[in-house]
């Protein structure tokens, strides 16, 4: 499997710039995205993102959209068959509209939250305009598998060989990670379950980041449990963790299409 690391949205929420780290998987004859960043419609009309665009400091650029990256790599965006979302926040799901024929995969619990949009936090994070093209959505219930001690894991073999949807609840109602098999083990896209892989080391999370994560969390206690589980995974030499907004990790990612 060939893996491309894309930045599909630069953010300036305060302090150093952040990215929206998206994976493009070339799996046999299929193209699969893990997360989708911001989309071209978000660039054309930022108002559809609501007030959170100001909180995130989103620098909306056409060349950073997933569809632009796919074209730059020599592919037709229409060849993207599936998009697997860690969660449906506006900076992760905006790009789905640029791939109207692609199936959109997420946990069933997250899909319900998108449809429900209960309370202020969910109304701000889930933007109906990003789903207005009515994609084919596959809301996956928890699986019966275990992976490195994590329960409820589901294999998405119909999307790509060996691809796993790994429950990582807390940041949103149905947040998950996506585990990709690579030559030396696994690559886990942990979405917004942590600020960075480095922050999973005891004492390495800055107080302001800790506070911001708590304010944005759907369930703070669940998020802390998820982060403890990720800390254990980070100590496993067979699992490499990346998170959605860690610019340093994105810049260190291989640029040749390898994992």
Short mmCIF file of C-alpha atoms in Angstrom, two decimals:
data_model
loop_
_atom_site.label_atom_id
_atom_site.label_comp_id
_atom_site.label_asym_id
_atom_site.label_seq_id
_atom_site.Cartn_x
_atom_site.Cartn_y
_atom_site.Cartn_z
CA UNK A 1 0.00 0.00 0.00
CA UNK A 2 1.33 3.41 -0.97
CA UNK A 3 0.71 6.25 1.51
CA UNK A 4 0.82 9.98 0.84
CA UNK A 5 0.83 12.53 3.68
CA UNK A 6 -1.15 15.67 2.81
CA UNK A 7 -1.78 18.96 4.57
CA UNK A 8 -5.41 19.78 3.80
CA UNK A 9 -5.71 22.95 5.84
CA UNK A 10 -3.34 25.26 7.70
CA UNK A 11 -4.63 26.50 11.07
CA UNK A 12 -3.53 29.41 13.26
CA UNK A 13 -5.43 28.96 16.56
CA UNK A 14 -2.70 30.76 18.49
CA UNK A 15 0.96 29.93 18.74
CA UNK A 16 2.64 27.83 16.05
CA UNK A 17 0.79 27.01 12.84
CA UNK A 18 -0.96 23.64 12.70
CA UNK A 19 -1.95 21.36 9.82
CA UNK A 20 -4.85 19.11 8.89
CA UNK A 21 -2.95 15.87 8.30
CA UNK A 22 -4.75 13.70 5.74
CA UNK A 23 -3.63 10.37 4.32
CA UNK A 24 -4.13 9.31 0.72
CA UNK A 25 -3.86 5.54 0.36
CA UNK A 26 -3.19 3.86 -2.96
CA UNK A 27 -4.60 0.41 -2.19
CA UNK A 28 -4.48 -1.85 -5.23
CA UNK A 29 -6.68 -0.05 -7.78
CA UNK A 30 -8.43 2.11 -5.17
CA UNK A 31 -7.74 5.57 -3.80
CA UNK A 32 -8.80 6.08 -0.19
CA UNK A 33 -8.62 9.19 1.99
CA UNK A 34 -8.27 9.14 5.75
CA UNK A 35 -9.92 12.42 6.77
CA UNK A 36 -10.57 15.12 4.18
CA UNK A 37 -9.58 18.50 5.65
CA UNK A 38 -11.25 21.58 4.21
CA UNK A 39 -12.89 21.47 0.80
CA UNK A 40 -13.01 23.79 -2.18
CA UNK A 41 -16.52 24.97 -1.23
CA UNK A 42 -15.12 26.02 2.17
CA UNK A 43 -12.47 28.07 0.37
CA UNK A 44 -15.06 29.75 -1.87
CA UNK A 45 -17.50 30.48 0.97
CA UNK A 46 -15.89 30.43 4.43
CA UNK A 47 -19.16 31.56 6.03
CA UNK A 48 -20.51 28.04 5.71
CA UNK A 49 -17.99 26.99 8.37
CA UNK A 50 -19.59 29.23 10.96
CA UNK A 51 -17.73 30.98 13.80
CA UNK A 52 -15.35 28.07 14.43
CA UNK A 53 -13.32 29.17 11.40
CA UNK A 54 -12.21 32.19 13.42
CA UNK A 55 -11.38 30.08 16.49
CA UNK A 56 -9.29 27.74 14.32
CA UNK A 57 -7.67 30.58 12.37
CA UNK A 58 -8.27 28.62 9.18
CA UNK A 59 -6.13 29.80 6.25
CA UNK A 60 -8.36 28.44 3.50
CA UNK A 61 -6.35 27.75 0.33
CA UNK A 62 -7.49 25.90 -2.77
CA UNK A 63 -4.08 24.30 -3.23
CA UNK A 64 -4.35 22.69 0.21
CA UNK A 65 -7.64 20.90 -0.49
CA UNK A 66 -7.52 17.12 -0.83
CA UNK A 67 -8.86 17.30 -4.38
CA UNK A 68 -6.01 19.65 -5.39
CA UNK A 69 -3.46 17.30 -3.81
CA UNK A 70 -4.96 14.30 -5.60
CA UNK A 71 -4.68 16.11 -8.94
CA UNK A 72 -1.11 17.19 -8.18
CA UNK A 73 -0.22 13.53 -7.63
CA UNK A 74 -1.54 12.72 -11.10
CA UNK A 75 -4.88 11.21 -10.14
CA UNK A 76 -8.45 12.05 -11.01
CA UNK A 77 -10.42 12.96 -7.85
CA UNK A 78 -13.24 10.81 -9.23
CA UNK A 79 -10.99 7.79 -8.61
CA UNK A 80 -11.29 8.26 -4.82
CA UNK A 81 -13.74 5.53 -3.87
CA UNK A 82 -13.82 5.88 -0.08
CA UNK A 83 -13.17 8.43 2.65
CA UNK A 84 -12.67 7.22 6.22
CA UNK A 85 -13.20 9.94 8.83
CA UNK A 86 -11.67 9.87 12.28
CA UNK A 87 -14.55 12.19 13.14
CA UNK A 88 -16.75 14.75 11.42
CA UNK A 89 -15.49 18.10 12.73
CA UNK A 90 -15.57 20.82 10.09
CA UNK A 91 -11.78 20.74 9.58
CA UNK A 92 -11.87 16.99 8.94
CA UNK A 93 -15.03 16.54 6.84
CA UNK A 94 -15.06 19.64 4.63
CA UNK A 95 -13.34 17.93 1.72
CA UNK A 96 -15.93 15.17 1.29
CA UNK A 97 -17.97 17.35 -1.07
CA UNK A 98 -15.13 17.35 -3.60
CA UNK A 99 -15.56 13.57 -3.96
CA UNK A 100 -19.33 13.23 -4.40
CA UNK A 101 -19.21 9.59 -5.51
CA UNK A 102 -17.02 8.41 -2.64
CA UNK A 103 -18.48 6.44 0.25
CA UNK A 104 -17.92 8.17 3.60
CA UNK A 105 -17.07 5.87 6.51
CA UNK A 106 -17.23 6.79 10.20
CA UNK A 107 -18.49 5.21 13.38
CA UNK A 108 -22.25 4.83 13.71
CA UNK A 109 -22.16 6.91 16.90
CA UNK A 110 -20.40 9.77 15.10
CA UNK A 111 -22.90 9.60 12.24
CA UNK A 112 -25.78 9.91 14.70
CA UNK A 113 -24.08 12.95 16.27
CA UNK A 114 -23.73 14.58 12.84
CA UNK A 115 -27.42 14.10 12.13
CA UNK A 116 -28.50 15.15 15.64
CA UNK A 117 -26.22 18.17 16.23
CA UNK A 118 -27.34 18.37 19.86
CA UNK A 119 -26.25 21.42 21.84
CA UNK A 120 -23.96 24.32 21.01
CA UNK A 121 -20.72 22.33 20.73
CA UNK A 122 -22.12 19.90 18.15
CA UNK A 123 -23.88 22.65 16.19
CA UNK A 124 -20.55 24.45 15.87
CA UNK A 125 -18.41 21.43 14.98
CA UNK A 126 -20.72 19.65 12.51
CA UNK A 127 -21.63 21.80 9.50
CA UNK A 128 -24.67 20.69 7.42
CA UNK A 129 -23.38 22.48 4.31
CA UNK A 130 -20.46 20.05 4.16
CA UNK A 131 -22.92 17.14 3.89
CA UNK A 132 -25.42 18.84 1.55
CA UNK A 133 -24.38 16.70 -1.43
CA UNK A 134 -25.87 13.70 0.44
CA UNK A 135 -22.97 11.27 0.20
CA UNK A 136 -23.35 7.55 0.71
CA UNK A 137 -22.53 7.31 4.41
CA UNK A 138 -21.54 4.06 6.09
CA UNK A 139 -21.92 4.33 9.86
CA UNK A 140 -20.02 1.40 11.33
CA UNK A 141 -21.04 -0.18 14.65
CA UNK A 142 -18.25 -1.31 16.98
CA UNK A 143 -16.45 -4.43 15.86
CA UNK A 144 -15.69 -7.49 17.95
CA UNK A 145 -11.93 -7.35 17.44
CA UNK A 146 -9.11 -6.29 19.73
CA UNK A 147 -5.99 -4.55 18.51
CA UNK A 148 -3.04 -3.91 20.84
CA UNK A 149 -5.42 -4.05 23.79
CA UNK A 150 -8.06 -1.74 22.27
CA UNK A 151 -11.56 -3.28 22.06
CA UNK A 152 -14.32 -2.71 19.52
CA UNK A 153 -11.96 -2.61 16.54
CA UNK A 154 -13.47 -3.18 13.09
CA UNK A 155 -11.61 -4.25 9.96
CA UNK A 156 -12.53 -2.26 6.85
CA UNK A 157 -11.35 -4.89 4.40
CA UNK A 158 -13.85 -3.69 1.79
CA UNK A 159 -12.08 -0.30 1.80
CA UNK A 160 -8.41 -1.38 1.87
CA UNK A 161 -6.59 -4.56 2.91
CA UNK A 162 -5.92 -4.66 6.64
CA UNK A 163 -7.40 -1.19 7.35
CA UNK A 164 -8.82 -0.89 10.88
CA UNK A 165 -11.30 1.49 12.50
CA UNK A 166 -10.13 1.84 16.11
CA UNK A 167 -12.48 3.42 18.72
CA UNK A 168 -10.78 6.40 20.42
CA UNK A 169 -13.74 8.13 22.11
CA UNK A 170 -13.81 11.43 23.93
CA UNK A 171 -13.02 14.28 21.54
CA UNK A 172 -16.35 13.68 19.80
CA UNK A 173 -19.18 11.24 20.44
CA UNK A 174 -17.86 8.63 18.02
CA UNK A 175 -14.23 9.56 17.47
CA UNK A 176 -12.00 6.80 16.09
CA UNK A 177 -8.50 6.22 14.82
CA UNK A 178 -7.60 4.58 11.53
CA UNK A 179 -4.83 1.99 11.60
CA UNK A 180 -2.97 1.29 8.36
CA UNK A 181 -0.68 -1.76 7.99
CA UNK A 182 2.87 -0.83 6.94
CA UNK A 183 6.03 -2.85 6.42
CA UNK A 184 7.37 -2.40 9.95
CA UNK A 185 4.05 -2.61 11.81
CA UNK A 186 1.23 -0.09 11.92
CA UNK A 187 0.58 3.59 11.25
CA UNK A 188 -2.25 4.92 13.42
CA UNK A 189 -3.96 8.16 12.43
CA UNK A 190 -5.35 9.15 15.82
CA UNK A 191 -7.26 12.22 14.62
CA UNK A 192 -7.83 14.69 17.45
CA UNK A 193 -7.48 12.15 20.26
CA UNK A 194 -4.22 13.89 21.22
CA UNK A 195 -2.44 17.12 20.37
CA UNK A 196 0.65 15.27 19.15
CA UNK A 197 2.41 11.96 19.59
CA UNK A 198 4.94 13.73 21.83
CA UNK A 199 2.13 14.95 24.09
CA UNK A 200 1.36 11.32 24.96
CA UNK A 201 4.51 11.15 27.06
CA UNK A 202 3.79 11.88 30.74
CA UNK A 203 4.21 15.56 31.52
CA UNK A 204 4.70 16.65 27.90
CA UNK A 205 1.26 18.22 27.29
CA UNK A 206 1.31 22.00 27.75
CA UNK A 207 -1.31 23.31 30.21
CA UNK A 208 -2.97 25.47 27.52
CA UNK A 209 -3.28 22.48 25.18
CA UNK A 210 -4.69 20.36 28.01
CA UNK A 211 -7.27 23.07 28.71
CA UNK A 212 -8.21 23.48 25.03
CA UNK A 213 -8.65 19.72 24.62
CA UNK A 214 -10.95 19.66 27.62
CA UNK A 215 -13.07 22.54 26.33
CA UNK A 216 -13.53 20.88 22.94
CA UNK A 217 -14.13 17.37 24.27
CA UNK A 218 -17.51 15.71 24.05
CA UNK A 219 -16.54 13.58 27.07
CA UNK A 220 -13.43 14.68 28.94
CA UNK A 221 -13.15 11.54 31.07
CA UNK A 222 -13.37 9.32 27.97
CA UNK A 223 -10.76 11.47 26.23
CA UNK A 224 -8.32 11.04 29.13
CA UNK A 225 -8.86 7.26 29.06
CA UNK A 226 -8.20 7.28 25.32
CA UNK A 227 -5.01 9.26 25.83
CA UNK A 228 -3.79 6.77 28.43
CA UNK A 229 -4.43 3.96 25.94
CA UNK A 230 -2.57 5.89 23.25
CA UNK A 231 0.34 6.46 25.63
CA UNK A 232 0.61 2.69 26.02
CA UNK A 233 0.47 2.28 22.24
CA UNK A 234 3.15 4.93 21.78
CA UNK A 235 5.49 2.77 23.84
CA UNK A 236 4.89 -0.12 21.43
CA UNK A 237 7.61 -0.14 18.81
CA UNK A 238 5.22 -1.64 16.26
CA UNK A 239 2.77 1.27 16.21
CA UNK A 240 3.62 4.75 14.90
CA UNK A 241 1.05 7.35 15.93
CA UNK A 242 0.30 10.55 14.08
CA UNK A 243 -2.28 13.12 15.05
CA UNK A 244 -4.26 15.44 12.84
CA UNK A 245 -2.77 18.82 13.68
CA UNK A 246 0.88 18.18 14.57
CA UNK A 247 2.85 20.18 12.01
CA UNK A 248 6.22 18.78 13.07
CA UNK A 249 5.04 15.20 12.48
CA UNK A 250 3.59 16.11 9.09
CA UNK A 251 6.86 17.77 8.05
CA UNK A 252 8.80 14.67 9.12
CA UNK A 253 6.52 12.30 7.18
CA UNK A 254 8.08 10.57 4.18
CA UNK A 255 7.64 12.52 0.97
CA UNK A 256 8.10 9.63 -1.43
CA UNK A 257 4.74 8.02 -0.94
CA UNK A 258 5.95 5.42 1.55
CA UNK A 259 4.51 5.02 5.02
#
